[in-house]
Amino acid sequence: MMLRNVWLRHGASARRLSTTAVPSASVTEAMERFQSVPKFQQYPHFFPVTMSLQEYQSKFEALEPKARCTDESVALAGRIVAIRHASKNLVFLDLQSDGHTVQVLSEVKHFEGRGDEAATGDNEAVKKEFRTLHESLRRGDIIGVKGFPGKSGKGELSIVPRQLEVLAPCIQPFPNSKYGIKELEIRFRKKYLDLLTNPGVRPIFETRAKVVRGIRRYLEDRNFMEVETPMLFSAAGGAAAQPFVTSSRALGKDLYLRIAPELFLKQLVIGGFDRVFEIGKVFRNEGIDATHNPEFTICEFYQAYADYNALMDTAEEMISGIAKEVTGSYKIQYPMEEAAEEGDEDEPAMVEIDFTPPFKRLPILETLEECLGEKLPDVNSPDSIPALLELCERHDVECAKPHTCTRLVDKLIGHFVEPKCVNPTFLYNHPTCMSPLAKAHREQQGVTERFELFVAGKELCNAYTELNDPFDQRRRFATQQADQQRGDSEAHGKDDEFCTALEYGLPPTGGFGIGIDRLVMLLAGKPHIREVIMFPAMKPKDDAAEL
């Protein structure tokens, strides 16, 4: 029995299987499928493509219906996504590659073949090869076609093959691209099938590429130099997060996957690079949810002689410009689950987000006090922990231990202030306890020159006037160490090497970081981070809960 019947042998209709499961062929079935391919077409080493499908469409789309350009010679390659047998001498294939589709109009009268018998010029041998070859083709096969351009009677651009060969047979059942794969576990674990069968997936990653390209171009146009810093640190630093720990046999010590490139980038500014940026991966050993993945992509840049006021203007210009460039408008529609009507659990409500500058700017502590309707205690003093904890309990704000000033204030801000930031909103002047690497405010006591940009209720950017006083930096690290001793695994560790570097002089500097995955989520209209990462982190199959 040929593999084309595998779908039914698995006990369900093809349509049902294509939407809820992806059965695997047995070794015997896979070998049976492989042996059905003509011997001379089993995994050739190369195929001389003359143009892409996109180039083919651009060059020949203007042909008239029924046209045949027999004097043109073209070689195309791609994956078969549909097969239609009009007769034993006429077969239509849909060939797909790189997001484009071209019809293959295969007629026996134009077919030359390439088998041993066909090479003799025997017409019957050519017909036999044509029929044998086309009967062996299956959806999912990757083929190469050499022929000439033409159009069908209905005016569909086609290539008419003189020769056709299987470059890589699909020996597993190929899901029905008409219905796609809907089950999230399969989509995220088998991203290649997700891309092949769900046409809405590829544009997400095209959007991602545009976003990265837009950020890089914006910074390079302003004389920032792109650099690379280590992924493995001797000390985890640059952000309040729990690191992944590994070990080096050669060095004989533990190393940490970076949680941020910040400290190295600032050392480059100390070394004389006034404008630097890095786009790359960072790793945080924390929970997985709609906006968090253990491995994610950020861009950080540092600009000497700038402060957080200048960076707010830069962020506004860069992000609004990228939104307009990628989507064609400053205004986008975004599915926010928080805005869904009661009882509408399947479809989050769509809200309009407006990236038109200028963005709203709110002082963070004053806004929190306004939401609470009362003054806050000294949020930087450990003596205020009981009062902050009482505030959380009174307003049903959950905060797991350890109860530090940083964690309690952060939970209150997350509960009261962040959800109000649907349109792009800068929250600025964070308390010192929350900002160990930010410079103290030049006028206001107890706060730092820091801002975060929130969109759709989620943090998108974080920036500040960099702390360049080595003595103040050592005091801040000591405070963070005290929080670590209270059990806060996310508190910033001490970094003596960085403090020593500061003693050589860091000029007044503004530093900025943006989460690229979250920006792509917004511009692609996706509420879950797994939708915008090619291969997201997944729980083991046996333990994976339904997403």
PDB file of C-alpha atoms in Angstrom, residues 28-262:
ATOM      1  CA  THR A  28       8.314   0.384   6.365  1.00  0.00           C
ATOM      2  CA  GLU A  29       5.904   2.979   4.999  1.00  0.00           C
ATOM      3  CA  ALA A  30       8.645   5.557   4.649  1.00  0.00           C
ATOM      4  CA  MET A  31      10.857   3.093   2.774  1.00  0.00           C
ATOM      5  CA  GLU A  32       7.912   2.154   0.567  1.00  0.00           C
ATOM      6  CA  ARG A  33       7.463   5.806  -0.327  1.00  0.00           C
ATOM      7  CA  PHE A  34      11.179   6.236  -0.994  1.00  0.00           C
ATOM      8  CA  GLN A  35      11.285   3.197  -3.276  1.00  0.00           C
ATOM      9  CA  SER A  36       8.399   4.591  -5.332  1.00  0.00           C
ATOM     10  CA  VAL A  37      10.650   7.416  -6.545  1.00  0.00           C
ATOM     11  CA  PRO A  38      12.561   6.642  -9.775  1.00  0.00           C
ATOM     12  CA  LYS A  39      16.084   5.483  -8.946  1.00  0.00           C
ATOM     13  CA  PHE A  40      17.836   8.241 -10.836  1.00  0.00           C
ATOM     14  CA  GLN A  41      15.953  10.891  -8.821  1.00  0.00           C
ATOM     15  CA  GLN A  42      16.756   9.860  -5.261  1.00  0.00           C
ATOM     16  CA  TYR A  43      18.480  12.767  -3.495  1.00  0.00           C
ATOM     17  CA  PRO A  44      20.602  14.379  -6.248  1.00  0.00           C
ATOM     18  CA  HIS A  45      23.472  16.553  -5.073  1.00  0.00           C
ATOM     19  CA  PHE A  46      22.319  19.824  -6.649  1.00  0.00           C
ATOM     20  CA  PHE A  47      19.867  21.416  -9.064  1.00  0.00           C
ATOM     21  CA  PRO A  48      20.826  24.422 -11.241  1.00  0.00           C
ATOM     22  CA  VAL A  49      17.998  26.899 -10.494  1.00  0.00           C
ATOM     23  CA  THR A  50      18.003  29.840 -12.910  1.00  0.00           C
ATOM     24  CA  MET A  51      15.664  32.127 -10.943  1.00  0.00           C
ATOM     25  CA  SER A  52      13.470  32.254  -7.851  1.00  0.00           C
ATOM     26  CA  LEU A  53       9.699  31.876  -8.056  1.00  0.00           C
ATOM     27  CA  GLN A  54       9.339  35.547  -7.178  1.00  0.00           C
ATOM     28  CA  GLU A  55      11.632  36.537 -10.053  1.00  0.00           C
ATOM     29  CA  TYR A  56       9.735  34.188 -12.360  1.00  0.00           C
ATOM     30  CA  GLN A  57       6.412  35.792 -11.448  1.00  0.00           C
ATOM     31  CA  SER A  58       7.780  39.296 -11.978  1.00  0.00           C
ATOM     32  CA  LYS A  59       9.264  38.448 -15.375  1.00  0.00           C
ATOM     33  CA  PHE A  60       6.432  36.444 -16.943  1.00  0.00           C
ATOM     34  CA  GLU A  61       3.199  37.554 -15.239  1.00  0.00           C
ATOM     35  CA  ALA A  62       2.276  39.694 -18.268  1.00  0.00           C
ATOM     36  CA  LEU A  63       1.956  36.680 -20.608  1.00  0.00           C
ATOM     37  CA  GLU A  64      -1.386  36.168 -22.336  1.00  0.00           C
ATOM     38  CA  PRO A  65      -3.642  33.201 -21.439  1.00  0.00           C
ATOM     39  CA  LYS A  66      -2.583  29.977 -23.229  1.00  0.00           C
ATOM     40  CA  ALA A  67       0.808  31.537 -24.091  1.00  0.00           C
ATOM     41  CA  ARG A  68       3.797  29.198 -24.533  1.00  0.00           C
ATOM     42  CA  CYS A  69       7.301  30.718 -24.612  1.00  0.00           C
ATOM     43  CA  THR A  70       9.042  27.635 -25.965  1.00  0.00           C
ATOM     44  CA  ASP A  71      12.193  29.581 -26.834  1.00  0.00           C
ATOM     45  CA  GLU A  72      12.764  30.447 -23.142  1.00  0.00           C
ATOM     46  CA  SER A  73      14.565  27.970 -20.892  1.00  0.00           C
ATOM     47  CA  VAL A  74      13.934  28.190 -17.152  1.00  0.00           C
ATOM     48  CA  ALA A  75      14.763  26.003 -14.149  1.00  0.00           C
ATOM     49  CA  LEU A  76      12.687  26.366 -10.963  1.00  0.00           C
ATOM     50  CA  ALA A  77      12.611  24.384  -7.741  1.00  0.00           C
ATOM     51  CA  GLY A  78      10.325  24.146  -4.734  1.00  0.00           C
ATOM     52  CA  ARG A  79       7.905  22.019  -2.741  1.00  0.00           C
ATOM     53  CA  ILE A  80       4.715  20.493  -4.127  1.00  0.00           C
ATOM     54  CA  VAL A  81       1.749  21.724  -2.084  1.00  0.00           C
ATOM     55  CA  ALA A  82      -1.043  20.537  -4.389  1.00  0.00           C
ATOM     56  CA  ILE A  83      -1.463  17.936  -7.156  1.00  0.00           C
ATOM     57  CA  ARG A  84      -4.313  17.732  -9.682  1.00  0.00           C
ATOM     58  CA  HIS A  85      -4.399  14.911 -12.241  1.00  0.00           C
ATOM     59  CA  ALA A  86      -6.502  16.172 -15.170  1.00  0.00           C
ATOM     60  CA  SER A  87      -5.692  13.045 -17.192  1.00  0.00           C
ATOM     61  CA  LYS A  88      -2.892  10.530 -17.528  1.00  0.00           C
ATOM     62  CA  ASN A  89      -1.149  12.959 -19.892  1.00  0.00           C
ATOM     63  CA  LEU A  90      -1.845  16.243 -18.064  1.00  0.00           C
ATOM     64  CA  VAL A  91      -0.977  17.006 -14.433  1.00  0.00           C
ATOM     65  CA  PHE A  92      -1.082  20.299 -12.530  1.00  0.00           C
ATOM     66  CA  LEU A  93       1.217  20.919  -9.548  1.00  0.00           C
ATOM     67  CA  ASP A  94       1.438  23.909  -7.225  1.00  0.00           C
ATOM     68  CA  LEU A  95       5.114  24.615  -6.590  1.00  0.00           C
ATOM     69  CA  GLN A  96       5.972  26.692  -3.510  1.00  0.00           C
ATOM     70  CA  SER A  97       9.251  28.268  -2.451  1.00  0.00           C
ATOM     71  CA  ASP A  98      10.205  31.178  -0.222  1.00  0.00           C
ATOM     72  CA  GLY A  99       6.588  32.234   0.240  1.00  0.00           C
ATOM     73  CA  HIS A 100       5.678  32.245  -3.467  1.00  0.00           C
ATOM     74  CA  THR A 101       3.701  29.759  -5.564  1.00  0.00           C
ATOM     75  CA  VAL A 102       3.880  28.928  -9.285  1.00  0.00           C
ATOM     76  CA  GLN A 103       1.808  26.347 -11.128  1.00  0.00           C
ATOM     77  CA  VAL A 104       3.523  23.499 -12.960  1.00  0.00           C
ATOM     78  CA  LEU A 105       1.516  22.621 -16.076  1.00  0.00           C
ATOM     79  CA  SER A 106       2.936  19.238 -16.966  1.00  0.00           C
ATOM     80  CA  GLU A 107       1.941  17.901 -20.405  1.00  0.00           C
ATOM     81  CA  VAL A 108       3.296  14.700 -21.858  1.00  0.00           C
ATOM     82  CA  LYS A 109       3.653  16.266 -25.320  1.00  0.00           C
ATOM     83  CA  HIS A 110       6.308  18.692 -24.008  1.00  0.00           C
ATOM     84  CA  PHE A 111       8.017  16.210 -21.694  1.00  0.00           C
ATOM     85  CA  GLU A 112      11.460  14.965 -22.711  1.00  0.00           C
ATOM     86  CA  GLY A 113      12.283  12.787 -19.722  1.00  0.00           C
ATOM     87  CA  ARG A 114      15.711  11.763 -18.550  1.00  0.00           C
ATOM     88  CA  GLY A 115      15.547   8.035 -17.796  1.00  0.00           C
ATOM     89  CA  ASP A 116      17.671   5.510 -19.704  1.00  0.00           C
ATOM     90  CA  GLU A 117      14.811   4.448 -21.981  1.00  0.00           C
ATOM     91  CA  ALA A 118      13.639   8.021 -22.566  1.00  0.00           C
ATOM     92  CA  ALA A 119      17.164   8.949 -23.657  1.00  0.00           C
ATOM     93  CA  THR A 120      16.795   6.640 -26.681  1.00  0.00           C
ATOM     94  CA  GLY A 121      14.136   8.942 -28.138  1.00  0.00           C
ATOM     95  CA  ASP A 122      11.437   6.258 -27.828  1.00  0.00           C
ATOM     96  CA  ASN A 123       8.125   8.161 -27.570  1.00  0.00           C
ATOM     97  CA  GLU A 124       6.429   5.357 -25.622  1.00  0.00           C
ATOM     98  CA  ALA A 125       9.325   5.282 -23.178  1.00  0.00           C
ATOM     99  CA  VAL A 126       8.893   9.017 -22.565  1.00  0.00           C
ATOM    100  CA  LYS A 127       5.166   8.567 -21.932  1.00  0.00           C
ATOM    101  CA  LYS A 128       5.887   5.722 -19.537  1.00  0.00           C
ATOM    102  CA  GLU A 129       8.433   7.808 -17.635  1.00  0.00           C
ATOM    103  CA  PHE A 130       6.006  10.739 -17.512  1.00  0.00           C
ATOM    104  CA  ARG A 131       3.217   8.629 -16.024  1.00  0.00           C
ATOM    105  CA  THR A 132       5.450   6.702 -13.629  1.00  0.00           C
ATOM    106  CA  LEU A 133       7.066   9.871 -12.379  1.00  0.00           C
ATOM    107  CA  HIS A 134       3.844  11.824 -11.924  1.00  0.00           C
ATOM    108  CA  GLU A 135       2.082   8.909 -10.231  1.00  0.00           C
ATOM    109  CA  SER A 136       4.930   8.785  -7.714  1.00  0.00           C
ATOM    110  CA  LEU A 137       4.723  12.480  -6.808  1.00  0.00           C
ATOM    111  CA  ARG A 138       3.214  13.413  -3.454  1.00  0.00           C
ATOM    112  CA  ARG A 139       2.416  16.649  -1.695  1.00  0.00           C
ATOM    113  CA  GLY A 140       5.491  17.723   0.222  1.00  0.00           C
ATOM    114  CA  ASP A 141       8.011  16.466  -2.347  1.00  0.00           C
ATOM    115  CA  ILE A 142      10.707  18.956  -3.310  1.00  0.00           C
ATOM    116  CA  ILE A 143      11.174  18.949  -7.067  1.00  0.00           C
ATOM    117  CA  GLY A 144      13.213  20.654  -9.747  1.00  0.00           C
ATOM    118  CA  VAL A 145      11.571  21.649 -13.029  1.00  0.00           C
ATOM    119  CA  LYS A 146      13.309  22.534 -16.289  1.00  0.00           C
ATOM    120  CA  GLY A 147      11.014  23.919 -18.933  1.00  0.00           C
ATOM    121  CA  PHE A 148       9.529  27.055 -20.445  1.00  0.00           C
ATOM    122  CA  PRO A 149       7.072  29.743 -19.284  1.00  0.00           C
ATOM    123  CA  GLY A 150       3.410  29.641 -20.184  1.00  0.00           C
ATOM    124  CA  LYS A 151      -0.087  30.372 -18.987  1.00  0.00           C
ATOM    125  CA  SER A 152      -3.064  28.105 -18.614  1.00  0.00           C
ATOM    126  CA  GLY A 153      -6.341  28.686 -20.412  1.00  0.00           C
ATOM    127  CA  LYS A 154      -7.590  30.457 -17.291  1.00  0.00           C
ATOM    128  CA  GLY A 155      -4.585  32.776 -17.335  1.00  0.00           C
ATOM    129  CA  GLU A 156      -2.595  31.270 -14.458  1.00  0.00           C
ATOM    130  CA  LEU A 157       1.153  31.703 -14.809  1.00  0.00           C
ATOM    131  CA  SER A 158       2.803  28.299 -15.152  1.00  0.00           C
ATOM    132  CA  ILE A 159       6.013  26.558 -16.042  1.00  0.00           C
ATOM    133  CA  VAL A 160       5.689  23.775 -18.621  1.00  0.00           C
ATOM    134  CA  PRO A 161       8.323  21.125 -17.823  1.00  0.00           C
ATOM    135  CA  ARG A 162      10.535  19.377 -20.320  1.00  0.00           C
ATOM    136  CA  GLN A 163      12.216  17.620 -17.404  1.00  0.00           C
ATOM    137  CA  LEU A 164      11.126  17.143 -13.800  1.00  0.00           C
ATOM    138  CA  GLU A 165      13.022  15.464 -11.002  1.00  0.00           C
ATOM    139  CA  VAL A 166      12.453  14.756  -7.331  1.00  0.00           C
ATOM    140  CA  LEU A 167      15.175  16.483  -5.317  1.00  0.00           C
ATOM    141  CA  ALA A 168      13.976  15.349  -1.877  1.00  0.00           C
ATOM    142  CA  PRO A 169      10.895  13.150  -1.442  1.00  0.00           C
ATOM    143  CA  CYS A 170       8.600  13.803   1.500  1.00  0.00           C
ATOM    144  CA  ILE A 171       8.385  10.347   3.084  1.00  0.00           C
ATOM    145  CA  GLN A 172       6.197  11.464   5.988  1.00  0.00           C
ATOM    146  CA  PRO A 173       2.480  12.297   5.623  1.00  0.00           C
ATOM    147  CA  PHE A 174       2.264  15.950   4.621  1.00  0.00           C
ATOM    148  CA  PRO A 175      -0.414  17.943   6.510  1.00  0.00           C
ATOM    149  CA  ASN A 176      -3.150  19.569   4.488  1.00  0.00           C
ATOM    150  CA  SER A 177      -2.088  23.165   3.925  1.00  0.00           C
ATOM    151  CA  LYS A 178      -5.695  24.149   3.221  1.00  0.00           C
ATOM    152  CA  TYR A 179      -6.579  23.715   6.886  1.00  0.00           C
ATOM    153  CA  GLY A 180      -3.172  24.083   8.517  1.00  0.00           C
ATOM    154  CA  ILE A 181      -2.090  22.774  11.903  1.00  0.00           C
ATOM    155  CA  LYS A 182      -4.111  24.284  14.733  1.00  0.00           C
ATOM    156  CA  GLU A 183      -2.779  22.427  17.771  1.00  0.00           C
ATOM    157  CA  LEU A 184      -0.330  24.747  19.505  1.00  0.00           C
ATOM    158  CA  GLU A 185       1.891  21.986  20.892  1.00  0.00           C
ATOM    159  CA  ILE A 186       2.556  20.698  17.368  1.00  0.00           C
ATOM    160  CA  ARG A 187       2.924  24.181  15.889  1.00  0.00           C
ATOM    161  CA  PHE A 188       5.610  25.227  18.366  1.00  0.00           C
ATOM    162  CA  ARG A 189       7.477  21.898  18.516  1.00  0.00           C
ATOM    163  CA  LYS A 190       7.502  21.344  14.754  1.00  0.00           C
ATOM    164  CA  LYS A 191       8.031  24.876  13.486  1.00  0.00           C
ATOM    165  CA  TYR A 192       8.906  23.583  10.020  1.00  0.00           C
ATOM    166  CA  LEU A 193       5.383  22.127   9.685  1.00  0.00           C
ATOM    167  CA  ASP A 194       3.874  25.304  11.093  1.00  0.00           C
ATOM    168  CA  LEU A 195       5.668  27.325   8.408  1.00  0.00           C
ATOM    169  CA  LEU A 196       4.724  24.894   5.651  1.00  0.00           C
ATOM    170  CA  THR A 197       1.025  24.623   6.433  1.00  0.00           C
ATOM    171  CA  ASN A 198      -0.026  27.900   8.079  1.00  0.00           C
ATOM    172  CA  PRO A 199       0.366  30.797   5.627  1.00  0.00           C
ATOM    173  CA  GLY A 200       0.048  33.404   8.389  1.00  0.00           C
ATOM    174  CA  VAL A 201       3.253  32.304  10.132  1.00  0.00           C
ATOM    175  CA  ARG A 202       5.874  33.369   7.607  1.00  0.00           C
ATOM    176  CA  PRO A 203       4.800  37.059   7.612  1.00  0.00           C
ATOM    177  CA  ILE A 204       5.453  37.170  11.374  1.00  0.00           C
ATOM    178  CA  PHE A 205       9.132  36.418  10.825  1.00  0.00           C
ATOM    179  CA  GLU A 206       9.314  38.748   7.851  1.00  0.00           C
ATOM    180  CA  THR A 207       8.047  41.437  10.238  1.00  0.00           C
ATOM    181  CA  ARG A 208      10.711  40.384  12.736  1.00  0.00           C
ATOM    182  CA  ALA A 209      13.443  40.766  10.119  1.00  0.00           C
ATOM    183  CA  LYS A 210      12.134  44.243   9.225  1.00  0.00           C
ATOM    184  CA  VAL A 211      12.157  45.281  12.889  1.00  0.00           C
ATOM    185  CA  VAL A 212      15.760  44.145  13.437  1.00  0.00           C
ATOM    186  CA  ARG A 213      16.839  45.744  10.176  1.00  0.00           C
ATOM    187  CA  GLY A 214      15.064  48.989  11.113  1.00  0.00           C
ATOM    188  CA  ILE A 215      16.728  49.192  14.538  1.00  0.00           C
ATOM    189  CA  ARG A 216      20.168  48.472  13.095  1.00  0.00           C
ATOM    190  CA  ARG A 217      19.755  51.026  10.297  1.00  0.00           C
ATOM    191  CA  TYR A 218      18.473  53.704  12.688  1.00  0.00           C
ATOM    192  CA  LEU A 219      21.493  53.340  14.970  1.00  0.00           C
ATOM    193  CA  GLU A 220      24.092  53.018  12.214  1.00  0.00           C
ATOM    194  CA  ASP A 221      22.700  56.149  10.531  1.00  0.00           C
ATOM    195  CA  ARG A 222      23.493  57.971  13.797  1.00  0.00           C
ATOM    196  CA  ASN A 223      27.085  56.719  13.957  1.00  0.00           C
ATOM    197  CA  PHE A 224      26.582  53.918  16.470  1.00  0.00           C
ATOM    198  CA  MET A 225      28.983  51.017  16.027  1.00  0.00           C
ATOM    199  CA  GLU A 226      27.702  47.462  16.383  1.00  0.00           C
ATOM    200  CA  VAL A 227      29.779  45.304  18.732  1.00  0.00           C
ATOM    201  CA  GLU A 228      29.710  41.848  20.282  1.00  0.00           C
ATOM    202  CA  THR A 229      30.185  41.100  23.969  1.00  0.00           C
ATOM    203  CA  PRO A 230      30.539  37.747  25.769  1.00  0.00           C
ATOM    204  CA  MET A 231      27.614  35.377  26.259  1.00  0.00           C
ATOM    205  CA  LEU A 232      29.429  33.763  29.208  1.00  0.00           C
ATOM    206  CA  PHE A 233      30.166  35.898  32.262  1.00  0.00           C
ATOM    207  CA  SER A 234      32.201  35.233  35.386  1.00  0.00           C
ATOM    208  CA  ALA A 235      29.593  37.228  37.315  1.00  0.00           C
ATOM    209  CA  ALA A 236      25.943  37.678  36.379  1.00  0.00           C
ATOM    210  CA  GLY A 237      25.076  41.359  36.095  1.00  0.00           C
ATOM    211  CA  GLY A 238      23.427  44.115  34.113  1.00  0.00           C
ATOM    212  CA  ALA A 239      19.838  43.348  35.142  1.00  0.00           C
ATOM    213  CA  ALA A 240      17.703  42.136  38.023  1.00  0.00           C
ATOM    214  CA  ALA A 241      17.155  38.527  36.968  1.00  0.00           C
ATOM    215  CA  GLN A 242      18.096  34.965  37.859  1.00  0.00           C
ATOM    216  CA  PRO A 243      20.868  33.615  35.596  1.00  0.00           C
ATOM    217  CA  PHE A 244      21.563  30.221  34.082  1.00  0.00           C
ATOM    218  CA  VAL A 245      24.719  28.681  35.540  1.00  0.00           C
ATOM    219  CA  THR A 246      27.165  26.448  33.708  1.00  0.00           C
ATOM    220  CA  SER A 247      30.789  25.491  34.290  1.00  0.00           C
ATOM    221  CA  SER A 248      34.027  25.599  32.352  1.00  0.00           C
ATOM    222  CA  ARG A 249      36.382  22.631  32.543  1.00  0.00           C
ATOM    223  CA  ALA A 250      39.188  24.674  31.003  1.00  0.00           C
ATOM    224  CA  LEU A 251      38.817  27.572  33.445  1.00  0.00           C
ATOM    225  CA  GLY A 252      37.824  25.431  36.401  1.00  0.00           C
ATOM    226  CA  LYS A 253      34.983  27.698  37.527  1.00  0.00           C
ATOM    227  CA  ASP A 254      31.292  28.412  37.141  1.00  0.00           C
ATOM    228  CA  LEU A 255      30.127  30.769  34.401  1.00  0.00           C
ATOM    229  CA  TYR A 256      26.802  32.505  33.827  1.00  0.00           C
ATOM    230  CA  LEU A 257      24.876  32.926  30.610  1.00  0.00           C
ATOM    231  CA  ARG A 258      24.437  36.651  30.240  1.00  0.00           C
ATOM    232  CA  ILE A 259      21.257  38.283  31.464  1.00  0.00           C
ATOM    233  CA  ALA A 260      22.257  41.577  29.815  1.00  0.00           C
ATOM    234  CA  PRO A 261      25.305  42.935  27.934  1.00  0.00           C
ATOM    235  CA  GLU A 262      25.168  46.226  29.855  1.00  0.00           C
TER     236      GLU A 262
END
